Amino acid sequence: MSLDLNTIWFILVGVLFTGYAILDGFDLGTGALHLFTSTDKERRIMLNAIGPVWDGNEVWLVTGGGALFAAFPEVYATAFSGFYMAIMLLLLGLIFRAVAIDFRSKRESTTWRQFWDISFSFSSILSSLLIGIALGNIAWGIPLDGDFEYAGRFIRLLHPYALLVGITTVALFMMHGAIYLLMKTEGELQSKIRAWVNPTIIFFIICYILTTMATLLYVPHMSDNLKAFPPLMVIPLLNALAIANIPREIHHGREFRAFLSSCAAMAALLALFGIGMYPDLIMSNPLAANSLTIYNAASSAKTLKIMLIIAILGMPLVIAYTSSIYWIFRGKVKLDSSSY
């Protein structure tokens, strides 16, 4: 692996989508857990735990999508044509989630709030599931023709491996969201959430083991780069250690450390995904020759170079904005007249 412009952009796009997964992952996880409590006040606290940050977290998705379009336009085109229905459903889920957050507390009506509570939870679960299904299909491979266009139907994307990755993603986000809520709440609600954390960890670990086994058995090419470059084996080791550390930190009441371990586990998982895919961006199955790679799908070297300069200037701003928001809204959630 040479660190050329194409590889640098592969890493940068991966970093942006990893940032999105970590940050919006706990938002989606909070949504998935939203109906686990039935009182209006507790649901409002859960909403306001993500209220100041959820829209800023989606900046990472927009930035990642923009970077993908600029660096690898062929992939952008293929993804939008091949995954058109899935992407539209994902966008619908994300949009409906945003509407639910903003509209829920506009009226005192129990029916009104119940509708938006269900909408918020359902759209969060749907979005998480679709993200995982997309990742599962990218790893498994999709049928591409000689023009790099998807030669199949939407229903073909819903095969068992993709669904397993989708369910694992939902489980991961639920665990991540539960740990985040544990940091942001107190009193009786925190005690309730503490009771949810271990089941979400167990749910994720079961899904994680099943997905790992299925990947090794049915998608063996995802481990080729690890075998070819053994030092990279440190990443699955770190991933396992991060996951194992989560229940340990929860047991000792160190929620912030547990959250950092959850973030590290997610980063390591996506790093493993990137390593497994490299240099492919979208694998063609069964005709591997039609796969989109970081070379045949890339913009010109001049474009990549100019965009790299822009990224070097822009990324610190995104990081600074994200950091400042989290610093300003640190601490436990307190409801007031301006709360959701």
Tab-separated table of C-alpha atoms in Angstrom, residues 110-319:
chain	number	residue	atom	x	y	z
A	110	THR	CA	-50.796	13.066	24.574
A	111	THR	CA	-51.783	11.645	21.173
A	112	TRP	CA	-49.639	14.232	19.396
A	113	ARG	CA	-46.564	13.467	21.497
A	114	GLN	CA	-47.108	9.713	21.286
A	115	PHE	CA	-47.170	9.920	17.477
A	116	TRP	CA	-43.896	11.827	17.330
A	117	ASP	CA	-42.300	9.570	19.953
A	118	ILE	CA	-43.065	6.514	17.811
A	119	SER	CA	-41.900	8.371	14.690
A	120	PHE	CA	-38.631	9.355	16.360
A	121	SER	CA	-37.904	5.822	17.528
A	122	PHE	CA	-38.937	4.092	14.290
A	123	SER	CA	-36.988	6.491	12.055
A	124	SER	CA	-33.879	6.081	14.233
A	125	ILE	CA	-34.037	2.277	14.051
A	126	LEU	CA	-34.747	2.350	10.304
A	127	SER	CA	-31.828	4.711	9.633
A	128	SER	CA	-29.448	2.560	11.689
A	129	LEU	CA	-30.603	-0.616	9.950
A	130	LEU	CA	-30.185	0.893	6.471
A	131	ILE	CA	-26.676	2.152	7.245
A	132	GLY	CA	-25.706	-1.377	8.262
A	133	ILE	CA	-27.376	-2.936	5.216
A	134	ALA	CA	-25.408	-0.576	2.972
A	135	LEU	CA	-22.128	-1.551	4.667
A	136	GLY	CA	-23.025	-5.231	4.398
A	137	ASN	CA	-23.667	-4.930	0.674
A	138	ILE	CA	-20.464	-2.987	0.059
A	139	ALA	CA	-18.475	-5.749	1.781
A	140	TRP	CA	-20.421	-8.602	0.135
A	141	GLY	CA	-20.346	-7.009	-3.295
A	142	ILE	CA	-23.142	-6.023	-5.636
A	143	PRO	CA	-23.626	-6.898	-9.323
A	144	LEU	CA	-22.078	-4.133	-11.447
A	145	ASP	CA	-21.974	-4.127	-15.240
A	146	GLY	CA	-19.146	-2.889	-17.443
A	147	ASP	CA	-20.346	0.709	-17.038
A	148	PHE	CA	-20.185	0.396	-13.229
A	149	GLU	CA	-23.966	0.516	-12.971
A	150	TYR	CA	-25.954	-1.623	-10.550
A	151	ALA	CA	-27.468	-4.583	-12.392
A	152	GLY	CA	-30.051	-5.699	-9.855
A	153	ARG	CA	-33.146	-4.791	-7.872
A	154	PHE	CA	-33.548	-3.300	-4.419
A	155	ILE	CA	-34.775	-6.597	-2.960
A	156	ARG	CA	-31.411	-8.213	-3.818
A	157	LEU	CA	-29.756	-5.910	-1.299
A	158	LEU	CA	-31.723	-7.521	1.538
A	159	HIS	CA	-29.767	-10.779	1.698
A	160	PRO	CA	-28.983	-12.469	5.054
A	161	TYR	CA	-25.435	-11.115	5.440
A	162	ALA	CA	-26.497	-7.509	4.798
A	163	LEU	CA	-29.418	-7.864	7.217
A	164	LEU	CA	-27.075	-9.309	9.858
A	165	VAL	CA	-24.738	-6.321	9.492
A	166	GLY	CA	-27.793	-4.051	9.664
A	167	ILE	CA	-29.001	-5.606	12.920
A	168	THR	CA	-25.456	-5.437	14.327
A	169	THR	CA	-25.366	-1.726	13.501
A	170	VAL	CA	-28.660	-1.184	15.338
A	171	ALA	CA	-27.257	-3.084	18.339
A	172	LEU	CA	-24.017	-1.075	18.275
A	173	PHE	CA	-25.858	2.255	18.160
A	174	MET	CA	-28.221	1.175	20.954
A	175	MET	CA	-25.249	0.324	23.190
A	176	HIS	CA	-23.511	3.576	22.241
A	177	GLY	CA	-26.677	5.592	22.892
A	178	ALA	CA	-27.349	3.934	26.251
A	179	ILE	CA	-23.831	4.754	27.464
A	180	TYR	CA	-24.191	8.358	26.272
A	181	LEU	CA	-27.535	8.710	28.072
A	182	LEU	CA	-25.956	7.312	31.215
A	183	MET	CA	-23.499	10.241	31.141
A	184	LYS	CA	-26.186	12.847	30.514
A	185	THR	CA	-28.859	11.812	33.028
A	186	GLU	CA	-29.227	11.513	36.777
A	187	GLY	CA	-31.604	10.204	39.415
A	188	GLU	CA	-34.356	7.715	38.630
A	189	LEU	CA	-33.959	7.935	34.846
A	190	GLN	CA	-30.243	7.225	35.095
A	191	SER	CA	-31.032	4.162	37.221
A	192	LYS	CA	-33.421	2.954	34.508
A	193	ILE	CA	-30.844	3.517	31.786
A	194	ARG	CA	-28.187	1.729	33.835
A	195	ALA	CA	-30.470	-1.312	33.757
A	196	TRP	CA	-30.630	-1.057	29.952
A	197	VAL	CA	-26.887	-0.832	29.349
A	198	ASN	CA	-25.861	-4.428	30.035
A	199	PRO	CA	-28.624	-5.928	27.827
A	200	THR	CA	-27.566	-3.617	24.968
A	201	ILE	CA	-23.926	-4.670	25.457
A	202	ILE	CA	-24.906	-8.354	25.404
A	203	PHE	CA	-27.106	-7.803	22.330
A	204	PHE	CA	-24.232	-6.108	20.518
A	205	ILE	CA	-21.626	-8.725	21.485
A	206	ILE	CA	-23.872	-11.556	20.233
A	207	CYS	CA	-24.429	-9.723	16.928
A	208	TYR	CA	-20.722	-8.841	16.725
A	209	ILE	CA	-19.646	-12.482	17.131
A	210	LEU	CA	-22.198	-13.702	14.571
A	211	THR	CA	-21.169	-11.019	12.063
A	212	THR	CA	-17.470	-11.776	12.558
A	213	MET	CA	-18.064	-15.493	11.975
A	214	ALA	CA	-20.228	-14.825	8.908
A	215	THR	CA	-17.590	-12.461	7.502
A	216	LEU	CA	-14.774	-14.988	7.936
A	217	LEU	CA	-16.880	-17.764	6.384
A	218	TYR	CA	-18.737	-16.005	3.581
A	219	VAL	CA	-16.774	-12.795	2.906
A	220	PRO	CA	-13.179	-14.049	3.329
A	221	HIS	CA	-11.652	-11.333	1.140
A	222	MET	CA	-12.287	-8.869	3.992
A	223	SER	CA	-9.368	-10.432	5.896
A	224	ASP	CA	-6.910	-10.604	2.959
A	225	ASN	CA	-5.130	-7.330	3.784
A	226	LEU	CA	-4.770	-8.316	7.438
A	227	LYS	CA	-3.101	-11.559	6.373
A	228	ALA	CA	-0.885	-9.760	3.866
A	229	PHE	CA	0.277	-7.172	6.416
A	230	PRO	CA	0.328	-8.797	9.893
A	231	PRO	CA	1.086	-5.570	11.859
A	232	LEU	CA	-2.487	-4.512	11.052
A	233	MET	CA	-3.684	-7.301	13.360
A	234	VAL	CA	-3.224	-4.798	16.177
A	235	ILE	CA	-6.511	-3.163	15.087
A	236	PRO	CA	-8.795	-6.171	15.725
A	237	LEU	CA	-6.911	-6.674	18.993
A	238	LEU	CA	-7.574	-3.067	20.035
A	239	ASN	CA	-11.174	-3.456	18.937
A	240	ALA	CA	-11.652	-6.506	21.151
A	241	LEU	CA	-9.985	-4.763	24.098
A	242	ALA	CA	-12.174	-1.662	23.664
A	243	ILE	CA	-15.348	-3.770	23.610
A	244	ALA	CA	-14.206	-5.789	26.638
A	245	ASN	CA	-13.457	-2.587	28.556
A	246	ILE	CA	-16.993	-1.201	28.183
A	247	PRO	CA	-18.741	-3.434	30.776
A	248	ARG	CA	-15.723	-3.072	33.072
A	249	GLU	CA	-15.999	0.721	33.106
A	250	ILE	CA	-19.781	0.564	33.500
A	251	HIS	CA	-19.375	-1.760	36.485
A	252	HIS	CA	-17.050	0.746	38.174
A	253	GLY	CA	-19.379	3.681	37.434
A	254	ARG	CA	-16.987	5.330	34.970
A	255	GLU	CA	-19.490	6.239	32.259
A	256	PHE	CA	-17.226	8.647	30.383
A	257	ARG	CA	-14.489	6.034	30.054
A	258	ALA	CA	-17.080	3.517	28.893
A	259	PHE	CA	-18.215	6.029	26.269
A	260	LEU	CA	-14.637	6.547	25.081
A	261	SER	CA	-14.231	2.768	24.826
A	262	SER	CA	-17.437	2.589	22.790
A	263	CYS	CA	-16.099	5.319	20.481
A	264	ALA	CA	-12.796	3.452	20.144
A	265	ALA	CA	-14.611	0.199	19.350
A	266	MET	CA	-16.618	1.908	16.605
A	267	ALA	CA	-13.514	3.552	15.151
A	268	ALA	CA	-11.665	0.216	15.151
A	269	LEU	CA	-14.597	-1.581	13.508
A	270	LEU	CA	-14.752	0.968	10.707
A	271	ALA	CA	-10.963	0.875	10.354
A	272	LEU	CA	-11.230	-2.902	9.903
A	273	PHE	CA	-13.952	-2.348	7.317
A	274	GLY	CA	-11.728	0.091	5.418
A	275	ILE	CA	-8.712	-2.219	5.594
A	276	GLY	CA	-10.828	-5.110	4.354
A	277	MET	CA	-12.152	-3.119	1.404
A	278	TYR	CA	-8.910	-1.434	0.293
A	279	PRO	CA	-8.349	-0.623	-2.554
A	280	ASP	CA	-11.958	-1.367	-3.540
A	281	LEU	CA	-14.701	1.137	-2.844
A	282	ILE	CA	-17.607	-0.897	-4.197
A	283	MET	CA	-16.894	-4.535	-4.945
A	284	SER	CA	-18.591	-6.151	-7.906
A	285	ASN	CA	-20.020	-9.596	-7.227
A	286	PRO	CA	-19.738	-11.905	-9.145
A	287	LEU	CA	-17.631	-10.022	-11.733
A	288	ALA	CA	-14.766	-8.641	-9.627
A	289	ALA	CA	-13.258	-6.964	-12.700
A	290	ASN	CA	-16.131	-4.453	-12.620
A	291	SER	CA	-15.322	-3.307	-9.077
A	292	LEU	CA	-14.869	0.386	-8.370
A	293	THR	CA	-11.500	1.109	-6.792
A	294	ILE	CA	-9.737	4.176	-5.455
A	295	TYR	CA	-8.020	4.410	-8.847
A	296	ASN	CA	-10.652	3.791	-11.523
A	297	ALA	CA	-13.296	5.814	-9.636
A	298	ALA	CA	-11.138	8.790	-8.643
A	299	SER	CA	-11.069	12.367	-9.847
A	300	SER	CA	-7.955	13.678	-11.567
A	301	ALA	CA	-4.739	14.042	-9.583
A	302	LYS	CA	-5.051	17.834	-9.850
A	303	THR	CA	-8.564	17.760	-8.386
A	304	LEU	CA	-7.472	15.479	-5.549
A	305	LYS	CA	-4.560	17.780	-4.762
A	306	ILE	CA	-6.707	20.935	-4.693
A	307	MET	CA	-9.368	19.214	-2.600
A	308	LEU	CA	-6.709	18.003	-0.165
A	309	ILE	CA	-5.623	21.597	0.449
A	310	ILE	CA	-9.262	22.582	1.054
A	311	ALA	CA	-9.692	19.624	3.422
A	312	ILE	CA	-6.563	20.566	5.385
A	313	LEU	CA	-7.980	24.070	5.832
A	314	GLY	CA	-11.576	23.003	6.488
A	315	MET	CA	-11.237	19.988	8.770
A	316	PRO	CA	-9.904	21.980	11.753
A	317	LEU	CA	-13.006	24.196	11.517
A	318	VAL	CA	-15.341	21.185	11.624
A	319	ILE	CA	-13.428	19.700	14.561
